[in-house]
Amino acid sequence: MTPVLLLAAEKESAQVTDWAARIGWVVGLALFVALVYWLMREGWKWRGTLQGDLPELPTAPGDPGPERLSLSGRYHGSTTAGQWLDRIVAQGLGTRSRAELTLTDAGLDVVRPGATDFFVPAAQLREARLDKGIAGKVLTEGGLLVVTWEHGDRLIDSGFRSDHAAEHNEWVEAINSMIETNTREGAER
C-alpha cells in the first residue's frame, strides 16, 4: 500500500482540543473581567462618598416663567469647574443621559429621563461657553455646551450636547447675557 492510503486507513486521530484547559482559561478571564468591573464600581461609590458634602440639587419652581430657549440633547456629566477630568458623581450628577434643557428668567431647568432632574437658579449661573471636552467625552472644538454654575460652595461645569449643535452659540449668548443682567441688577441694589 502507498503511504497515503496507510494514513487514511488509521482509525485514531490526534486530539484537537484540550477542553479542560480551554474552560479554565475562559473561567479565569471571566473572573478577571468581573474583578475589574467590581473595582470600577467601588471606585465610583468611593468618589460619591468623597463628594458627600454636595447639597441636594434644587428642583424647578412651580412657575418658572416664560421659556426663553429649549434644547433637546445629551447630558454628558459635571465636573469641578476648570478641572475637566474631575467628575462629580454625587447627587446623580455623574449619570449620563438624554436631557431636555429649558432656560427661563428663573434659571436653567435640566430634565433627564431615567436620571435625577435638577434646576440651576439664574442667580447661581456663572458662565456658558463652548468647549471640546468634559470627563470621559471629547468632541470637536466647540462641540459641547458647558454651563458653569455655583452649588453650595462649589463651582460646577455641566456639559451638554444638543441634537442640533448649531443651537450652542445661541445658548451661550442667552445665558451670558442673563448673567450680565443679573450681575448689573445686583450691583444696583
C-alpha positions as YAML, in Angstrom:
chain: A
units: angstrom
residues:
- id: 1
  name: MET
  ca: [0.00, 0.00, 0.00]
- id: 2
  name: THR
  ca: [1.03, 3.52, -0.54]
- id: 3
  name: PRO
  ca: [1.87, 5.73, 2.44]
- id: 4
  name: VAL
  ca: [-1.12, 8.00, 1.74]
- id: 5
  name: LEU
  ca: [-3.55, 5.10, 1.95]
- id: 6
  name: LEU
  ca: [-1.96, 3.93, 5.20]
- id: 7
  name: LEU
  ca: [-2.52, 7.32, 6.82]
- id: 8
  name: ALA
  ca: [-6.11, 7.43, 5.64]
- id: 9
  name: ALA
  ca: [-6.74, 3.93, 6.95]
- id: 10
  name: GLU
  ca: [-5.73, 4.78, 10.52]
- id: 11
  name: LYS
  ca: [-8.73, 4.91, 12.80]
- id: 12
  name: GLU
  ca: [-7.25, 7.08, 15.53]
- id: 13
  name: SER
  ca: [-6.72, 10.84, 15.06]
- id: 14
  name: ALA
  ca: [-4.90, 13.35, 17.23]
- id: 15
  name: GLN
  ca: [-6.82, 15.16, 19.96]
- id: 16
  name: VAL
  ca: [-7.94, 18.53, 18.59]
- id: 17
  name: THR
  ca: [-8.86, 20.45, 21.72]
- id: 18
  name: ASP
  ca: [-7.87, 20.30, 25.36]
- id: 19
  name: TRP
  ca: [-11.30, 21.18, 26.77]
- id: 20
  name: ALA
  ca: [-10.18, 21.35, 30.39]
- id: 21
  name: ALA
  ca: [-7.52, 23.97, 29.62]
- id: 22
  name: ARG
  ca: [-9.89, 25.95, 27.42]
- id: 23
  name: ILE
  ca: [-12.63, 26.02, 30.09]
- id: 24
  name: GLY
  ca: [-10.04, 27.01, 32.72]
- id: 25
  name: TRP
  ca: [-8.90, 29.98, 30.60]
- id: 26
  name: VAL
  ca: [-12.48, 31.13, 29.92]
- id: 27
  name: VAL
  ca: [-13.40, 30.94, 33.63]
- id: 28
  name: GLY
  ca: [-10.19, 32.75, 34.59]
- id: 29
  name: LEU
  ca: [-10.85, 35.52, 32.06]
- id: 30
  name: ALA
  ca: [-14.48, 35.87, 33.22]
- id: 31
  name: LEU
  ca: [-13.33, 36.19, 36.85]
- id: 32
  name: PHE
  ca: [-10.74, 38.82, 35.85]
- id: 33
  name: VAL
  ca: [-13.36, 40.88, 33.97]
- id: 34
  name: ALA
  ca: [-15.75, 40.60, 36.93]
- id: 35
  name: LEU
  ca: [-12.99, 41.78, 39.28]
- id: 36
  name: VAL
  ca: [-12.21, 44.80, 37.08]
- id: 37
  name: TYR
  ca: [-15.91, 45.78, 36.94]
- id: 38
  name: TRP
  ca: [-16.25, 45.37, 40.69]
- id: 39
  name: LEU
  ca: [-13.21, 47.60, 41.28]
- id: 40
  name: MET
  ca: [-14.60, 50.25, 38.91]
- id: 41
  name: ARG
  ca: [-17.94, 50.17, 40.76]
- id: 42
  name: GLU
  ca: [-16.21, 50.51, 44.13]
- id: 43
  name: GLY
  ca: [-14.17, 53.45, 42.80]
- id: 44
  name: TRP
  ca: [-17.37, 55.16, 41.61]
- id: 45
  name: LYS
  ca: [-19.02, 54.64, 45.02]
- id: 46
  name: TRP
  ca: [-15.87, 55.93, 46.79]
- id: 47
  name: ARG
  ca: [-15.89, 59.09, 44.63]
- id: 48
  name: GLY
  ca: [-19.55, 59.62, 45.58]
- id: 49
  name: THR
  ca: [-18.64, 59.21, 49.27]
- id: 50
  name: LEU
  ca: [-15.85, 61.78, 48.98]
- id: 51
  name: GLN
  ca: [-18.31, 64.23, 47.39]
- id: 52
  name: GLY
  ca: [-20.97, 63.56, 50.03]
- id: 53
  name: ASP
  ca: [-20.87, 67.19, 51.20]
- id: 54
  name: LEU
  ca: [-22.57, 68.32, 47.97]
- id: 55
  name: PRO
  ca: [-26.06, 69.58, 48.90]
- id: 56
  name: GLU
  ca: [-29.26, 68.27, 47.36]
- id: 57
  name: LEU
  ca: [-29.90, 69.52, 43.84]
- id: 58
  name: PRO
  ca: [-32.54, 72.24, 43.56]
- id: 59
  name: THR
  ca: [-35.78, 71.49, 41.76]
- id: 60
  name: ALA
  ca: [-37.62, 73.76, 39.36]
- id: 61
  name: PRO
  ca: [-40.05, 76.27, 40.87]
- id: 62
  name: GLY
  ca: [-43.76, 75.81, 40.28]
- id: 63
  name: ASP
  ca: [-43.93, 78.75, 37.86]
- id: 64
  name: PRO
  ca: [-40.52, 79.36, 36.28]
- id: 65
  name: GLY
  ca: [-41.89, 81.95, 33.87]
- id: 66
  name: PRO
  ca: [-41.90, 82.05, 30.08]
- id: 67
  name: GLU
  ca: [-39.47, 79.89, 28.15]
- id: 68
  name: ARG
  ca: [-36.54, 81.73, 26.56]
- id: 69
  name: LEU
  ca: [-34.86, 78.72, 24.94]
- id: 70
  name: SER
  ca: [-35.23, 74.96, 24.90]
- id: 71
  name: LEU
  ca: [-32.82, 72.28, 23.83]
- id: 72
  name: SER
  ca: [-33.03, 68.54, 23.35]
- id: 73
  name: GLY
  ca: [-29.83, 66.53, 23.54]
- id: 74
  name: ARG
  ca: [-27.49, 64.73, 25.89]
- id: 75
  name: TYR
  ca: [-26.13, 65.48, 29.34]
- id: 76
  name: HIS
  ca: [-22.52, 64.27, 29.45]
- id: 77
  name: GLY
  ca: [-21.71, 64.93, 33.08]
- id: 78
  name: SER
  ca: [-20.50, 67.51, 35.56]
- id: 79
  name: THR
  ca: [-17.01, 68.29, 36.81]
- id: 80
  name: THR
  ca: [-15.38, 70.68, 39.23]
- id: 81
  name: ALA
  ca: [-15.16, 73.99, 37.34]
- id: 82
  name: GLY
  ca: [-11.91, 74.39, 35.47]
- id: 83
  name: GLN
  ca: [-10.91, 70.75, 36.03]
- id: 84
  name: TRP
  ca: [-12.46, 68.91, 33.10]
- id: 85
  name: LEU
  ca: [-11.38, 65.47, 34.36]
- id: 86
  name: ASP
  ca: [-12.60, 65.78, 37.99]
- id: 87
  name: ARG
  ca: [-16.03, 64.19, 37.51]
- id: 88
  name: ILE
  ca: [-18.74, 64.83, 40.09]
- id: 89
  name: VAL
  ca: [-20.84, 61.72, 40.76]
- id: 90
  name: ALA
  ca: [-22.69, 62.76, 43.95]
- id: 91
  name: GLN
  ca: [-26.41, 63.57, 43.77]
- id: 92
  name: GLY
  ca: [-26.69, 61.76, 40.42]
- id: 93
  name: LEU
  ca: [-24.60, 64.32, 38.52]
- id: 94
  name: GLY
  ca: [-22.32, 61.56, 37.19]
- id: 95
  name: THR
  ca: [-25.10, 59.81, 35.28]
- id: 96
  name: ARG
  ca: [-25.04, 60.44, 31.54]
- id: 97
  name: SER
  ca: [-28.47, 60.67, 29.98]
- id: 98
  name: ARG
  ca: [-30.75, 62.29, 27.48]
- id: 99
  name: ALA
  ca: [-31.67, 65.80, 28.57]
- id: 100
  name: GLU
  ca: [-34.24, 68.48, 27.90]
- id: 101
  name: LEU
  ca: [-32.95, 71.94, 28.84]
- id: 102
  name: THR
  ca: [-35.22, 74.92, 29.32]
- id: 103
  name: LEU
  ca: [-33.93, 78.41, 30.00]
- id: 104
  name: THR
  ca: [-36.34, 80.81, 31.73]
- id: 105
  name: ASP
  ca: [-35.94, 84.02, 33.71]
- id: 106
  name: ALA
  ca: [-35.87, 81.84, 36.84]
- id: 107
  name: GLY
  ca: [-32.92, 79.75, 35.63]
- id: 108
  name: LEU
  ca: [-31.94, 76.59, 33.79]
- id: 109
  name: ASP
  ca: [-34.16, 73.52, 34.14]
- id: 110
  name: VAL
  ca: [-32.50, 70.20, 33.26]
- id: 111
  name: VAL
  ca: [-34.95, 67.31, 32.83]
- id: 112
  name: ARG
  ca: [-33.25, 63.93, 32.48]
- id: 113
  name: PRO
  ca: [-35.38, 60.84, 31.81]
- id: 114
  name: GLY
  ca: [-34.04, 57.97, 33.90]
- id: 115
  name: ALA
  ca: [-31.79, 60.23, 35.99]
- id: 116
  name: THR
  ca: [-32.16, 62.97, 38.61]
- id: 117
  name: ASP
  ca: [-33.55, 66.25, 37.24]
- id: 118
  name: PHE
  ca: [-32.07, 69.47, 38.55]
- id: 119
  name: PHE
  ca: [-32.57, 73.20, 38.32]
- id: 120
  name: VAL
  ca: [-29.93, 75.94, 38.30]
- id: 121
  name: PRO
  ca: [-31.38, 79.23, 39.61]
- id: 122
  name: ALA
  ca: [-30.45, 82.26, 37.48]
- id: 123
  name: ALA
  ca: [-28.53, 83.77, 40.41]
- id: 124
  name: GLN
  ca: [-26.29, 80.66, 40.51]
- id: 125
  name: LEU
  ca: [-25.31, 80.74, 36.82]
- id: 126
  name: ARG
  ca: [-21.72, 81.91, 36.31]
- id: 127
  name: GLU
  ca: [-20.77, 81.32, 32.68]
- id: 128
  name: ALA
  ca: [-21.64, 79.48, 29.47]
- id: 129
  name: ARG
  ca: [-19.08, 78.57, 26.84]
- id: 130
  name: LEU
  ca: [-18.33, 76.18, 24.03]
- id: 131
  name: ASP
  ca: [-15.70, 73.59, 24.76]
- id: 132
  name: LYS
  ca: [-14.37, 70.36, 23.35]
- id: 133
  name: GLY
  ca: [-14.47, 68.02, 26.32]
- id: 134
  name: ILE
  ca: [-15.64, 67.06, 29.76]
- id: 135
  name: ALA
  ca: [-14.72, 63.96, 31.83]
- id: 136
  name: GLY
  ca: [-14.92, 60.98, 29.53]
- id: 137
  name: LYS
  ca: [-16.29, 62.82, 26.47]
- id: 138
  name: VAL
  ca: [-14.17, 64.64, 23.92]
- id: 139
  name: LEU
  ca: [-15.69, 66.22, 20.82]
- id: 140
  name: THR
  ca: [-14.55, 68.61, 18.13]
- id: 141
  name: GLU
  ca: [-13.71, 72.16, 19.20]
- id: 142
  name: GLY
  ca: [-16.93, 73.91, 20.25]
- id: 143
  name: GLY
  ca: [-18.96, 70.69, 20.15]
- id: 144
  name: LEU
  ca: [-20.01, 70.86, 23.80]
- id: 145
  name: LEU
  ca: [-22.08, 73.46, 25.65]
- id: 146
  name: VAL
  ca: [-20.56, 73.89, 29.11]
- id: 147
  name: VAL
  ca: [-22.53, 75.77, 31.76]
- id: 148
  name: THR
  ca: [-20.68, 76.85, 34.91]
- id: 149
  name: TRP
  ca: [-22.85, 77.25, 37.99]
- id: 150
  name: GLU
  ca: [-22.49, 77.51, 41.75]
- id: 151
  name: HIS
  ca: [-23.92, 74.87, 44.05]
- id: 152
  name: GLY
  ca: [-23.20, 75.10, 47.75]
- id: 153
  name: ASP
  ca: [-19.58, 76.21, 47.99]
- id: 154
  name: ARG
  ca: [-18.56, 74.62, 44.65]
- id: 155
  name: LEU
  ca: [-18.37, 75.83, 41.09]
- id: 156
  name: ILE
  ca: [-19.56, 73.11, 38.73]
- id: 157
  name: ASP
  ca: [-19.19, 72.73, 34.97]
- id: 158
  name: SER
  ca: [-22.00, 70.73, 33.34]
- id: 159
  name: GLY
  ca: [-21.62, 69.55, 29.75]
- id: 160
  name: PHE
  ca: [-24.46, 69.27, 27.25]
- id: 161
  name: ARG
  ca: [-24.58, 68.40, 23.57]
- id: 162
  name: SER
  ca: [-27.62, 69.45, 21.58]
- id: 163
  name: ASP
  ca: [-29.15, 67.25, 18.91]
- id: 164
  name: HIS
  ca: [-28.60, 70.32, 16.70]
- id: 165
  name: ALA
  ca: [-25.11, 71.66, 17.53]
- id: 166
  name: ALA
  ca: [-25.86, 74.95, 15.75]
- id: 167
  name: GLU
  ca: [-28.01, 75.89, 18.78]
- id: 168
  name: HIS
  ca: [-24.99, 76.04, 21.11]
- id: 169
  name: ASN
  ca: [-23.97, 79.61, 20.18]
- id: 170
  name: GLU
  ca: [-27.48, 80.92, 20.86]
- id: 171
  name: TRP
  ca: [-27.42, 79.26, 24.29]
- id: 172
  name: VAL
  ca: [-24.01, 80.73, 25.17]
- id: 173
  name: GLU
  ca: [-25.19, 84.23, 24.24]
- id: 174
  name: ALA
  ca: [-28.51, 83.90, 26.09]
- id: 175
  name: ILE
  ca: [-27.02, 82.54, 29.32]
- id: 176
  name: ASN
  ca: [-24.13, 85.01, 29.39]
- id: 177
  name: SER
  ca: [-26.44, 87.99, 28.75]
- id: 178
  name: MET
  ca: [-28.74, 86.70, 31.51]
- id: 179
  name: ILE
  ca: [-25.75, 86.54, 33.88]
- id: 180
  name: GLU
  ca: [-24.66, 90.08, 32.94]
- id: 181
  name: THR
  ca: [-28.19, 91.39, 33.53]
- id: 182
  name: ASN
  ca: [-28.41, 89.67, 36.94]
- id: 183
  name: THR
  ca: [-24.94, 90.99, 37.91]
- id: 184
  name: ARG
  ca: [-25.86, 94.52, 36.86]
- id: 185
  name: GLU
  ca: [-29.16, 94.42, 38.77]
- id: 186
  name: GLY
  ca: [-27.39, 93.01, 41.84]
- id: 187
  name: ALA
  ca: [-24.82, 95.82, 41.76]
- id: 188
  name: GLU
  ca: [-27.56, 98.46, 41.54]
- id: 189
  name: ARG
  ca: [-29.23, 97.20, 44.71]
...
